[in-house]
PDB file of C-alpha atoms in Angstrom:
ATOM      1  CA  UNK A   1     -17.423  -3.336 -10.041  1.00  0.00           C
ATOM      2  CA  UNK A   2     -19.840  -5.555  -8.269  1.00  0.00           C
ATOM      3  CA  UNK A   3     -19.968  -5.804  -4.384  1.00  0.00           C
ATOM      4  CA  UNK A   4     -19.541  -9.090  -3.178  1.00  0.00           C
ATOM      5  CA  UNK A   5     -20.951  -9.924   0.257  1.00  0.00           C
ATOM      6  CA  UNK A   6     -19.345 -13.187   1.123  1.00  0.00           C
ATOM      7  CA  UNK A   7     -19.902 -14.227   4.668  1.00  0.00           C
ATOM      8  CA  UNK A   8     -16.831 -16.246   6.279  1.00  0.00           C
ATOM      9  CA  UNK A   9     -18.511 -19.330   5.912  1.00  0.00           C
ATOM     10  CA  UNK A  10     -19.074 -18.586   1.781  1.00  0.00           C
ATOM     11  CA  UNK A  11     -15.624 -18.298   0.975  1.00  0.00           C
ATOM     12  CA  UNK A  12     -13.649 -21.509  -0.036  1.00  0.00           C
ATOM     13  CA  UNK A  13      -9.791 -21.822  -0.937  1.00  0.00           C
ATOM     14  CA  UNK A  14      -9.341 -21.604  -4.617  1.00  0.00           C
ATOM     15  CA  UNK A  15     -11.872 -18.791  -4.956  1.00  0.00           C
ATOM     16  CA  UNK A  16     -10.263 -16.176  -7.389  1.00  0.00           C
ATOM     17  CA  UNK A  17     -11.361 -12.843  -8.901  1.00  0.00           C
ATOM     18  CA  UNK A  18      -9.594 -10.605 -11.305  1.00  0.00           C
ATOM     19  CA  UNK A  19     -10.133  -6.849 -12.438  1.00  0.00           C
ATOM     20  CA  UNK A  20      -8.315  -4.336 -15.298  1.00  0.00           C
ATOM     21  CA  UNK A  21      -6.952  -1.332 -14.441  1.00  0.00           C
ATOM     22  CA  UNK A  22      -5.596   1.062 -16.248  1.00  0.00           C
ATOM     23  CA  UNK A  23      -3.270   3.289 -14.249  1.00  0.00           C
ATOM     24  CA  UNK A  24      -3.079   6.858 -15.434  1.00  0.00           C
ATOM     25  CA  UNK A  25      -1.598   9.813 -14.744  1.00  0.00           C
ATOM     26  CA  UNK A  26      -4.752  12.080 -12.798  1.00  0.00           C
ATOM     27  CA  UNK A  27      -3.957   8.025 -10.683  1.00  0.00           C
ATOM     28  CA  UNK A  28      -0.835   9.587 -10.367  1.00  0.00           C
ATOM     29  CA  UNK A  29      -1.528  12.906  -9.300  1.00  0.00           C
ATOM     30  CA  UNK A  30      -3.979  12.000  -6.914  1.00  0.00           C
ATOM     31  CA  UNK A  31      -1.714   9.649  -5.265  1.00  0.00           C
ATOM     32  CA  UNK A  32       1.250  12.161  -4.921  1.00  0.00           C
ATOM     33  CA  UNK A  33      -1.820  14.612  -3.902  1.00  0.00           C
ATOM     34  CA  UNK A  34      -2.346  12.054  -0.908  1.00  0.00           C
ATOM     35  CA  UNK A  35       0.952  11.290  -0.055  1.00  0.00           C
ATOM     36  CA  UNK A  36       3.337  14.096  -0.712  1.00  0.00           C
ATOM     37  CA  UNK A  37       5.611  11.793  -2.651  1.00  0.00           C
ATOM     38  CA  UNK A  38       7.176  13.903  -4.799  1.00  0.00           C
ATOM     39  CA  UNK A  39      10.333  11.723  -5.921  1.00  0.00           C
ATOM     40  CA  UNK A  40      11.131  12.673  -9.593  1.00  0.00           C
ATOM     41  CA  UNK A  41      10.823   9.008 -10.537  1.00  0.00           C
ATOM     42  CA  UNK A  42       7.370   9.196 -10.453  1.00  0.00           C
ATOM     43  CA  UNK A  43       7.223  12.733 -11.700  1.00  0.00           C
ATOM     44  CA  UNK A  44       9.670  13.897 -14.443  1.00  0.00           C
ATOM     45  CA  UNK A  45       9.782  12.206 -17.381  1.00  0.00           C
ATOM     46  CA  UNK A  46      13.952  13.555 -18.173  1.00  0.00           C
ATOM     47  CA  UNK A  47      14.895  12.340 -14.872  1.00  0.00           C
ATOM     48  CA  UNK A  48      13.529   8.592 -15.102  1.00  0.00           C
ATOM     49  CA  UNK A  49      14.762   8.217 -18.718  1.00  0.00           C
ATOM     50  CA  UNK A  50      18.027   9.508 -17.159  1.00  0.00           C
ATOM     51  CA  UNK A  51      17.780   6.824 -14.950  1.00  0.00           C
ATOM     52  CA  UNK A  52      17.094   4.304 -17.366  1.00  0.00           C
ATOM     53  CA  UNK A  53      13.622   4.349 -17.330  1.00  0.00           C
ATOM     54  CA  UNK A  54      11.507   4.050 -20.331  1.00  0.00           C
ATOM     55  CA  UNK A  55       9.162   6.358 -18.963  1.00  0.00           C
ATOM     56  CA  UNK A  56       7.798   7.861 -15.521  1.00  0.00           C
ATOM     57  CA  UNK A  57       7.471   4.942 -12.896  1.00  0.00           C
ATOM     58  CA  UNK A  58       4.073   4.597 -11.188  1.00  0.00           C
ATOM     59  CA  UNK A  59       4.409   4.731  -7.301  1.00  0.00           C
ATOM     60  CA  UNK A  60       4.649   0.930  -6.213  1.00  0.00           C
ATOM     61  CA  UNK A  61       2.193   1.638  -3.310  1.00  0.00           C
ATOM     62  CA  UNK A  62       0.389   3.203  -6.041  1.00  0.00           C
ATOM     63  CA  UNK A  63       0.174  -0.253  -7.840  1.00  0.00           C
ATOM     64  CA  UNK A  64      -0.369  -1.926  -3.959  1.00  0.00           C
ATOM     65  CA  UNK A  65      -3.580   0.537  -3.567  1.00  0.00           C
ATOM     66  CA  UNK A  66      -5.144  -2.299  -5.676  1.00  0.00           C
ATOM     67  CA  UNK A  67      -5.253  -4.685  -3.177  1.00  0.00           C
ATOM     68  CA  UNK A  68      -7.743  -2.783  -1.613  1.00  0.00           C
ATOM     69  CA  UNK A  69     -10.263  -2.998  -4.083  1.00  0.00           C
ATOM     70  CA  UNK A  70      -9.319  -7.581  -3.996  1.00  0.00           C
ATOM     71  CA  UNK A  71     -10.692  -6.966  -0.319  1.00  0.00           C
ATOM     72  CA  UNK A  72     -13.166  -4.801  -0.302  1.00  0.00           C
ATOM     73  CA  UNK A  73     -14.692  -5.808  -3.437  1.00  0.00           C
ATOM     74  CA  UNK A  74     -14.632  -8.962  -4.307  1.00  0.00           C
ATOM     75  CA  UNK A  75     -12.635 -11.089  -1.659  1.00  0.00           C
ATOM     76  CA  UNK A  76     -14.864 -11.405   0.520  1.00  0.00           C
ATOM     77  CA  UNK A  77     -16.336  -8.214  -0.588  1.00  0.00           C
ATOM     78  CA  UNK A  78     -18.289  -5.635   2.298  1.00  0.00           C
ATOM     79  CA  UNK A  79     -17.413  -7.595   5.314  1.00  0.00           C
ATOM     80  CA  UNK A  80     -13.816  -7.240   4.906  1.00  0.00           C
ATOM     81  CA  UNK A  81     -10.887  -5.826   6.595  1.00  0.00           C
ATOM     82  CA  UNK A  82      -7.164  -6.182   5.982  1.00  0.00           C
ATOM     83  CA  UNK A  83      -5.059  -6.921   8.511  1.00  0.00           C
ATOM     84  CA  UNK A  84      -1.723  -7.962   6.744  1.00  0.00           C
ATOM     85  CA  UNK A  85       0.210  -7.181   3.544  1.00  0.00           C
ATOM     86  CA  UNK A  86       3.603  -8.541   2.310  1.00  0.00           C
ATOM     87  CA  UNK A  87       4.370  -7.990  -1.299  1.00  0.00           C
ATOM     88  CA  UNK A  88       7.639  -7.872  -3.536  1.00  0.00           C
ATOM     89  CA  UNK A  89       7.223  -5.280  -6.597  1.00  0.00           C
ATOM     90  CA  UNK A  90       9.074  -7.274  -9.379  1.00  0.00           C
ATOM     91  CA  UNK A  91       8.924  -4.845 -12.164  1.00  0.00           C
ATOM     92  CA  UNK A  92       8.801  -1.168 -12.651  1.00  0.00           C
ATOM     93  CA  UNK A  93       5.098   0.048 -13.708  1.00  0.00           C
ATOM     94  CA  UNK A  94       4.911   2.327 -16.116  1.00  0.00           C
ATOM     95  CA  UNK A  95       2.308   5.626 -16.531  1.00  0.00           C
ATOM     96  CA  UNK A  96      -0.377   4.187 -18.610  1.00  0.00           C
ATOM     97  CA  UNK A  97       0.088   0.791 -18.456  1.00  0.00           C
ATOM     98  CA  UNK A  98      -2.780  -2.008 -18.240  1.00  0.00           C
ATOM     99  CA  UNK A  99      -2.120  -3.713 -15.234  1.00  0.00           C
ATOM    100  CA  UNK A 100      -4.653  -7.149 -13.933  1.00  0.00           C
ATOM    101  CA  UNK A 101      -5.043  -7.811 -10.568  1.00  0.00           C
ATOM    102  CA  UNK A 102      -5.485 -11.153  -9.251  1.00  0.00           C
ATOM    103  CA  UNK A 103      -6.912 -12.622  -5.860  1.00  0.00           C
ATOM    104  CA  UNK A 104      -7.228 -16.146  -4.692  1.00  0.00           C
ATOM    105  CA  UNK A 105      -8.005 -17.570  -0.875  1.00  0.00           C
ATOM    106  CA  UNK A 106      -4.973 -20.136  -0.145  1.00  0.00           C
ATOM    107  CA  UNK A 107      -6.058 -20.932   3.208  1.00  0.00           C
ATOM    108  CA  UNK A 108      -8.649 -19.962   5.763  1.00  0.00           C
ATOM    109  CA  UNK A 109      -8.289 -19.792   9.527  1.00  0.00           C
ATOM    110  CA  UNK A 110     -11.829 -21.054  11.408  1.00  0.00           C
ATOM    111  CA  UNK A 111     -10.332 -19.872  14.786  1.00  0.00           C
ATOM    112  CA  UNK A 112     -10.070 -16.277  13.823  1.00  0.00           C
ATOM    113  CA  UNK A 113     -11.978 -15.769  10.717  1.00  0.00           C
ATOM    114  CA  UNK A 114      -9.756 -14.488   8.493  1.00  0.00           C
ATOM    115  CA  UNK A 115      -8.611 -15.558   4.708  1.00  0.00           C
ATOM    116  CA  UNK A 116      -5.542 -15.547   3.469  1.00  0.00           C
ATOM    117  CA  UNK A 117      -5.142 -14.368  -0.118  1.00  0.00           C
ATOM    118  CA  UNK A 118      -2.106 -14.810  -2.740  1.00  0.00           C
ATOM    119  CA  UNK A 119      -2.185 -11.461  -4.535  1.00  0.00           C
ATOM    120  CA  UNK A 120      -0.471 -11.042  -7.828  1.00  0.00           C
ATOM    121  CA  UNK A 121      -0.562  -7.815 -10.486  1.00  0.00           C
ATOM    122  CA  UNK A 122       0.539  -8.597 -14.376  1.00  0.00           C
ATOM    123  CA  UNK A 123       0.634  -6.629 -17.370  1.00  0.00           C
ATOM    124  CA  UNK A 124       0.402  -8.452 -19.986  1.00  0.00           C
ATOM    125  CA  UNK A 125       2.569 -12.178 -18.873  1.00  0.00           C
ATOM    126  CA  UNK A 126       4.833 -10.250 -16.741  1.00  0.00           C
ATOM    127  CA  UNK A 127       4.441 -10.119 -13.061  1.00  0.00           C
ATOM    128  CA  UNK A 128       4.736  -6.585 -11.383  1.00  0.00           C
ATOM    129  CA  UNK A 129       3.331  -7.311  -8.202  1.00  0.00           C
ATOM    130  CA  UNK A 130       3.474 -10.633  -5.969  1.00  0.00           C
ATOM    131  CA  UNK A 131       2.732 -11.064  -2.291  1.00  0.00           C
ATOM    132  CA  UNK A 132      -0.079 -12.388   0.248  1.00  0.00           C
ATOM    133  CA  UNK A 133      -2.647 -11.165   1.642  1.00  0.00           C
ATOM    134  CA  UNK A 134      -4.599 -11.448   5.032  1.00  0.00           C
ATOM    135  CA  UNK A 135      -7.846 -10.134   5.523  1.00  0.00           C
ATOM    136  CA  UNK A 136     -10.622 -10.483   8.392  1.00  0.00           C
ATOM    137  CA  UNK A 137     -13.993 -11.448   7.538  1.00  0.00           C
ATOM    138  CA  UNK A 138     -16.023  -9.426   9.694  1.00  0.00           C
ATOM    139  CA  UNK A 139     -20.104  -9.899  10.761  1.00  0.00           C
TER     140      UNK A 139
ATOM    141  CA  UNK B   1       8.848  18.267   2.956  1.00  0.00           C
ATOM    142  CA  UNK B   2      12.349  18.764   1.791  1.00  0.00           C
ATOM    143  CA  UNK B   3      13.633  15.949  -0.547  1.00  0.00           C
ATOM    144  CA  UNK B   4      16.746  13.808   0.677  1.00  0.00           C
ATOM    145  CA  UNK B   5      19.401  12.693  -1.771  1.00  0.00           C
ATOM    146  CA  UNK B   6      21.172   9.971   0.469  1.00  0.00           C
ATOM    147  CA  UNK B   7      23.826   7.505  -1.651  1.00  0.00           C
ATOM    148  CA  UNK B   8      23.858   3.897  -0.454  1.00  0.00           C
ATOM    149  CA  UNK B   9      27.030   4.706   1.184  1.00  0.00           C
ATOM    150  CA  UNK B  10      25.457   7.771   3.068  1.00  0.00           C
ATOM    151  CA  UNK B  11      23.159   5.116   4.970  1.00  0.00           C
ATOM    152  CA  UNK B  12      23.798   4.386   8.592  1.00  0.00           C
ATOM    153  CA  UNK B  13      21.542   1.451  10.542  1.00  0.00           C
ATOM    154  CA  UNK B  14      19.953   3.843  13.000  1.00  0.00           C
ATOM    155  CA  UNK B  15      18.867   6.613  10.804  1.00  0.00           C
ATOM    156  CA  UNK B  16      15.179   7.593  11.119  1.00  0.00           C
ATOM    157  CA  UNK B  17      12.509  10.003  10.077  1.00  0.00           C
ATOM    158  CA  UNK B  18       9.447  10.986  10.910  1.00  0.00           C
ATOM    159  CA  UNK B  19       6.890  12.860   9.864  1.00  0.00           C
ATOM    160  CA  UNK B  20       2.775  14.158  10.810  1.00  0.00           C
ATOM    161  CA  UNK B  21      -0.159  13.631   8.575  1.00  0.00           C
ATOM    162  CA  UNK B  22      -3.965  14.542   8.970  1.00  0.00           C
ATOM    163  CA  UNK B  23      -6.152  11.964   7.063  1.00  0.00           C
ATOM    164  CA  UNK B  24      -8.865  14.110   5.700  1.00  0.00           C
ATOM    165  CA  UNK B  25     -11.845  13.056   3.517  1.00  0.00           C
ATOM    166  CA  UNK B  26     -10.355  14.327   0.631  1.00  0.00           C
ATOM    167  CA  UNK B  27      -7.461  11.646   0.653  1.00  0.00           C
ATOM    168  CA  UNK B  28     -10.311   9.314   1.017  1.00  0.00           C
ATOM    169  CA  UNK B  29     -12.439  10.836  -1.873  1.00  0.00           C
ATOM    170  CA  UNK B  30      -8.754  10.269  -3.862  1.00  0.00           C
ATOM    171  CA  UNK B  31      -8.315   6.957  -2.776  1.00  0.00           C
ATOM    172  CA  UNK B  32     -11.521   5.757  -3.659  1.00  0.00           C
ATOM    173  CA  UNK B  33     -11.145   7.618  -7.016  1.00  0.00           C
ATOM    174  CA  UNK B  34      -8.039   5.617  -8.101  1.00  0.00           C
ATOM    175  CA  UNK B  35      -8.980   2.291  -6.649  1.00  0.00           C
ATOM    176  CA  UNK B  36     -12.904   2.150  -7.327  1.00  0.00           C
ATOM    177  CA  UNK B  37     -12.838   0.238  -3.724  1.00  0.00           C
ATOM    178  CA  UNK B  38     -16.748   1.356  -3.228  1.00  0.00           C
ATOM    179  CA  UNK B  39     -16.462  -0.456   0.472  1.00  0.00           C
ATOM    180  CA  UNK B  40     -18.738   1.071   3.364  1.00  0.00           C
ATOM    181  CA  UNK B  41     -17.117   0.568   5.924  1.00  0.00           C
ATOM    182  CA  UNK B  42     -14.690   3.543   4.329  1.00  0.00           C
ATOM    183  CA  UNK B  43     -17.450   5.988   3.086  1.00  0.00           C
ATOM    184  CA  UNK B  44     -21.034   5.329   5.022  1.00  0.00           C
ATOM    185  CA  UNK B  45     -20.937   6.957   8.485  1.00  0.00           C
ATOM    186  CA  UNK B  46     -23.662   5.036   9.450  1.00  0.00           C
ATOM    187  CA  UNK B  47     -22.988   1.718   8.117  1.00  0.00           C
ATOM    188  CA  UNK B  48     -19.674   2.269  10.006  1.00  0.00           C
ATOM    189  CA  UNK B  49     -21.831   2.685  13.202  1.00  0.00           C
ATOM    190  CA  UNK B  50     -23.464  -0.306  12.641  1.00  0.00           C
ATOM    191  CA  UNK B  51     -20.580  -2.190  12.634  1.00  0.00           C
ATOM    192  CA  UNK B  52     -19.287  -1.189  15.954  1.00  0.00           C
ATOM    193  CA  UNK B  53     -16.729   1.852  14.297  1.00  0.00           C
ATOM    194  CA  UNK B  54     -16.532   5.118  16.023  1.00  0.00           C
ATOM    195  CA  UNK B  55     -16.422   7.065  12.248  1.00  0.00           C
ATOM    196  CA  UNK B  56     -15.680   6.055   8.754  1.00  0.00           C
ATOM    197  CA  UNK B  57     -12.506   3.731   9.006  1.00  0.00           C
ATOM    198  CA  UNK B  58      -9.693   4.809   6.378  1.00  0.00           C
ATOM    199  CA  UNK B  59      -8.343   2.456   4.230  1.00  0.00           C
ATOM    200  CA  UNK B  60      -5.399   0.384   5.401  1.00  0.00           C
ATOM    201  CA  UNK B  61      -3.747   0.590   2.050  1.00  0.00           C
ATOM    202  CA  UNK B  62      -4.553   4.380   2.147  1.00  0.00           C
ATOM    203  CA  UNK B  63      -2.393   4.366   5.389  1.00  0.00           C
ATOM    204  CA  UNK B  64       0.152   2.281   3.967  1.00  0.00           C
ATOM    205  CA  UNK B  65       0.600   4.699   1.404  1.00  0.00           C
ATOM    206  CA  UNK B  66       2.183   7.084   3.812  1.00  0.00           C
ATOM    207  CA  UNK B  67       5.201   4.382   2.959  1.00  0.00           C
ATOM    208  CA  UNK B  68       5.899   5.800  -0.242  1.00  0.00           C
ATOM    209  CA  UNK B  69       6.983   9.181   1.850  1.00  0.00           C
ATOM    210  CA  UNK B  70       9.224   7.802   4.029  1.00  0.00           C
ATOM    211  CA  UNK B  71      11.540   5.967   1.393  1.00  0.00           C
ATOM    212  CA  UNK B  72      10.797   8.089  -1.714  1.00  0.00           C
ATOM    213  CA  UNK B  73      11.393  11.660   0.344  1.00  0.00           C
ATOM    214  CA  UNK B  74      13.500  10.730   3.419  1.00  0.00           C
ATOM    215  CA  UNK B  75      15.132   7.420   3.725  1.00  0.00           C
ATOM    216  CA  UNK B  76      16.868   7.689   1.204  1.00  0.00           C
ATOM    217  CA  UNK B  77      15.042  10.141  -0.522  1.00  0.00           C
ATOM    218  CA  UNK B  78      15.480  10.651  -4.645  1.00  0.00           C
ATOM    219  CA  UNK B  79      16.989   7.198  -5.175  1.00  0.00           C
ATOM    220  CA  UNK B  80      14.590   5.398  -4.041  1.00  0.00           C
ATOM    221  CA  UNK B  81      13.177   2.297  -4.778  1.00  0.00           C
ATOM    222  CA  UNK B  82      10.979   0.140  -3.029  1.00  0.00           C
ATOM    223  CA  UNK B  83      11.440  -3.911  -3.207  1.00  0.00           C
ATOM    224  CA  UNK B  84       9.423  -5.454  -0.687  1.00  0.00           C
ATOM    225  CA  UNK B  85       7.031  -4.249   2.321  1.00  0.00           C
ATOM    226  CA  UNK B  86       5.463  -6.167   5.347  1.00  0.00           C
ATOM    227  CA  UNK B  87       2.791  -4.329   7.081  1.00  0.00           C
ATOM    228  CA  UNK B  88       0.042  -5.383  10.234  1.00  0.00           C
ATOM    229  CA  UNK B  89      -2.091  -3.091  10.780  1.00  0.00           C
ATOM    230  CA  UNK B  90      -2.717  -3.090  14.241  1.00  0.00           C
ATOM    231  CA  UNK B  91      -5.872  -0.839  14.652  1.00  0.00           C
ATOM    232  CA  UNK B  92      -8.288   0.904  13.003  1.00  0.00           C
ATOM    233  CA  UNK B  93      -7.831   4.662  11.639  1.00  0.00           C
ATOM    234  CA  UNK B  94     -10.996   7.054  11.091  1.00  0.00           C
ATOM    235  CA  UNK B  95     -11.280   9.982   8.753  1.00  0.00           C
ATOM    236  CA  UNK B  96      -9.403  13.106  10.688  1.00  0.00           C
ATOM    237  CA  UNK B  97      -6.982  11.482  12.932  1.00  0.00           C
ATOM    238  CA  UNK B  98      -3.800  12.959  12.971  1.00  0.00           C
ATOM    239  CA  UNK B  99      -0.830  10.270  12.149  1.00  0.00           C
ATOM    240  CA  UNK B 100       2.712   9.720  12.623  1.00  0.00           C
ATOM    241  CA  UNK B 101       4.806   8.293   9.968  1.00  0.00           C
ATOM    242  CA  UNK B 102       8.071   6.782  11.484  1.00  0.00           C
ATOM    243  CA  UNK B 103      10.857   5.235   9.795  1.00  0.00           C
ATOM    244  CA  UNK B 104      14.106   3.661  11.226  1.00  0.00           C
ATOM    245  CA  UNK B 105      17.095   1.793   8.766  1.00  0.00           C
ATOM    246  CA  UNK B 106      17.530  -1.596  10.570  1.00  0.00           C
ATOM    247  CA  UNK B 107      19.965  -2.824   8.166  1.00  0.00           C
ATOM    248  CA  UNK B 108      22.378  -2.583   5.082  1.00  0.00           C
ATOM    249  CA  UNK B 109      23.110  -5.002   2.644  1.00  0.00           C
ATOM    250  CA  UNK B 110      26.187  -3.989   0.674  1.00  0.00           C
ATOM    251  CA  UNK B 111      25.783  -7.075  -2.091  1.00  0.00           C
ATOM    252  CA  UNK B 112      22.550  -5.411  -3.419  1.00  0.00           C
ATOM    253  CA  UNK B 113      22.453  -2.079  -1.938  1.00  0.00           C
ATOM    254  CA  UNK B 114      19.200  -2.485  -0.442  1.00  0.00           C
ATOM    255  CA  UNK B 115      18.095  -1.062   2.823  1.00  0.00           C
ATOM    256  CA  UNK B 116      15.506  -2.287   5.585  1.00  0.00           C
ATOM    257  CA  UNK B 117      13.497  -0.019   7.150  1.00  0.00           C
ATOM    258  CA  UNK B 118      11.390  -0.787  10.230  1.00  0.00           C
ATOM    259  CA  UNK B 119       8.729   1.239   9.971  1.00  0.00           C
ATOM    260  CA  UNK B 120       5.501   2.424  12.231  1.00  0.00           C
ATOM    261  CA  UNK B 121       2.240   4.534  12.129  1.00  0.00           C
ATOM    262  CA  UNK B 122       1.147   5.654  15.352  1.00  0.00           C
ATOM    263  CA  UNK B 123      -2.122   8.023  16.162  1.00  0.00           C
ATOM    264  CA  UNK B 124      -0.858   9.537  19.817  1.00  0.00           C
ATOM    265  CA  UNK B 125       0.857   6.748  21.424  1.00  0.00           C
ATOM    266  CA  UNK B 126      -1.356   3.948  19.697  1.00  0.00           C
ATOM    267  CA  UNK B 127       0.333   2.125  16.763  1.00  0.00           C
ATOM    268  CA  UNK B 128      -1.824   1.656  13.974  1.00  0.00           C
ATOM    269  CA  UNK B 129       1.026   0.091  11.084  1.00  0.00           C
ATOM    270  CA  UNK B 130       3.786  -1.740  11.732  1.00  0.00           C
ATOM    271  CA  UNK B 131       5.841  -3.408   9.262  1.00  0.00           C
ATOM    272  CA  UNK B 132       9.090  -3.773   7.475  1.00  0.00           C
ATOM    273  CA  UNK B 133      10.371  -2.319   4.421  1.00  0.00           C
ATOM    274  CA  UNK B 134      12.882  -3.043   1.589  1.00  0.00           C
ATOM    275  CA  UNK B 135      14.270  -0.441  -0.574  1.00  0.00           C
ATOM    276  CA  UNK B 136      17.085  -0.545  -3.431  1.00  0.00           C
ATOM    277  CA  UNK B 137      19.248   2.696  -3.571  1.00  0.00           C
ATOM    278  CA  UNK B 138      19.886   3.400  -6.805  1.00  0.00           C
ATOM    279  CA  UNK B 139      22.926   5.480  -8.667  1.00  0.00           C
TER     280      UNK B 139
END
């Protein structure tokens, strides 16, 4: 991944980026490593087919950790800080699925120099992730 | 942590949790590890200087992960499921600070046996997250 280094006054609405991921399960481990998480959904493979689960479920703030690379990244890149999140998870992520994460700027706000983004993760057609996005441009 | 196994019926508004968490570079190491977010604000001490920070400023998302905890552990624990989540973050968190995780069920809905959580990170008596959380209870 290349580090974009977008000033404020660089970024215009309709700018978009978009990065593969695949999430796997030392992802997994590392994120119930940070967190403590340790609901079986995300962990044991007979309990989430129990559930009706085709296989382990990936932690949805797991799948949300993305957002941080939109930001920090690409949109704007190194001057950027997030300062809101709101996101719906509309499908269960599975261990080992290819998920794409998408960014655009809907809107920017001169006053206060931040963007706002419309986030969205797929894999494959199907939406996993949707929400927006607000992130301060800083100098 | 010990695991809660609360049915949708088990819920009362009211009900809260908390819980205390030291951010250590480790968690950051992880983070970085899963999301490839190579910003430098989060791992160059100096470049963090430069822009003003006191130490290397933790990812927000990192923070937000802390989430996952409260509704996969403790509210309502195993049958958990998280729908939707609104977070500001409010200040900046640096490697090492000690944080508390709070979460408090604001309300029911009985149609979809969802809950909302408010819920809040503070370091001392300074909130860093504040946000809103949906979660499904499942069977």
């Amino acid at each position: 991944m290349k580090m974009n280094h977008y000033c404020y006054e660089d970024i215009q609405e309709g700018m978009n980026c978009s990065f593969l991921v695949n999430v796997s399960q030392k992802m997994m481990d590392s994120f119930y490593e940070i967190t403590g998480d340790s609901n079986e959904l995300h962990r044991n493979l007979t309990y989430a087919h129990t559930k009706g689960y085709k296989s382990k479920v990936v932690y949805g703030m797991l799948t949300a950790s993305f957002l941080s690379t939109i930001a920090g990244v690409y949109l704007p890149g190194e001057k950027s800080l997030i300062q809101k999140v709101e996101i719906s998870f509309t499908k269960p992520v599975y261990v080992g699925d290819e998920l794409e994460v998408f960014g655009e700027v809907l809107e920017k706000n001169d006053l206060f120099k931040f963007i706002v983004l419309k986030v969205s993760i797929k894999r494959g057609t199907e939406k996993v992730l949707r929400g927006k996005m607000q992130v301060g441009i800083i100098n």
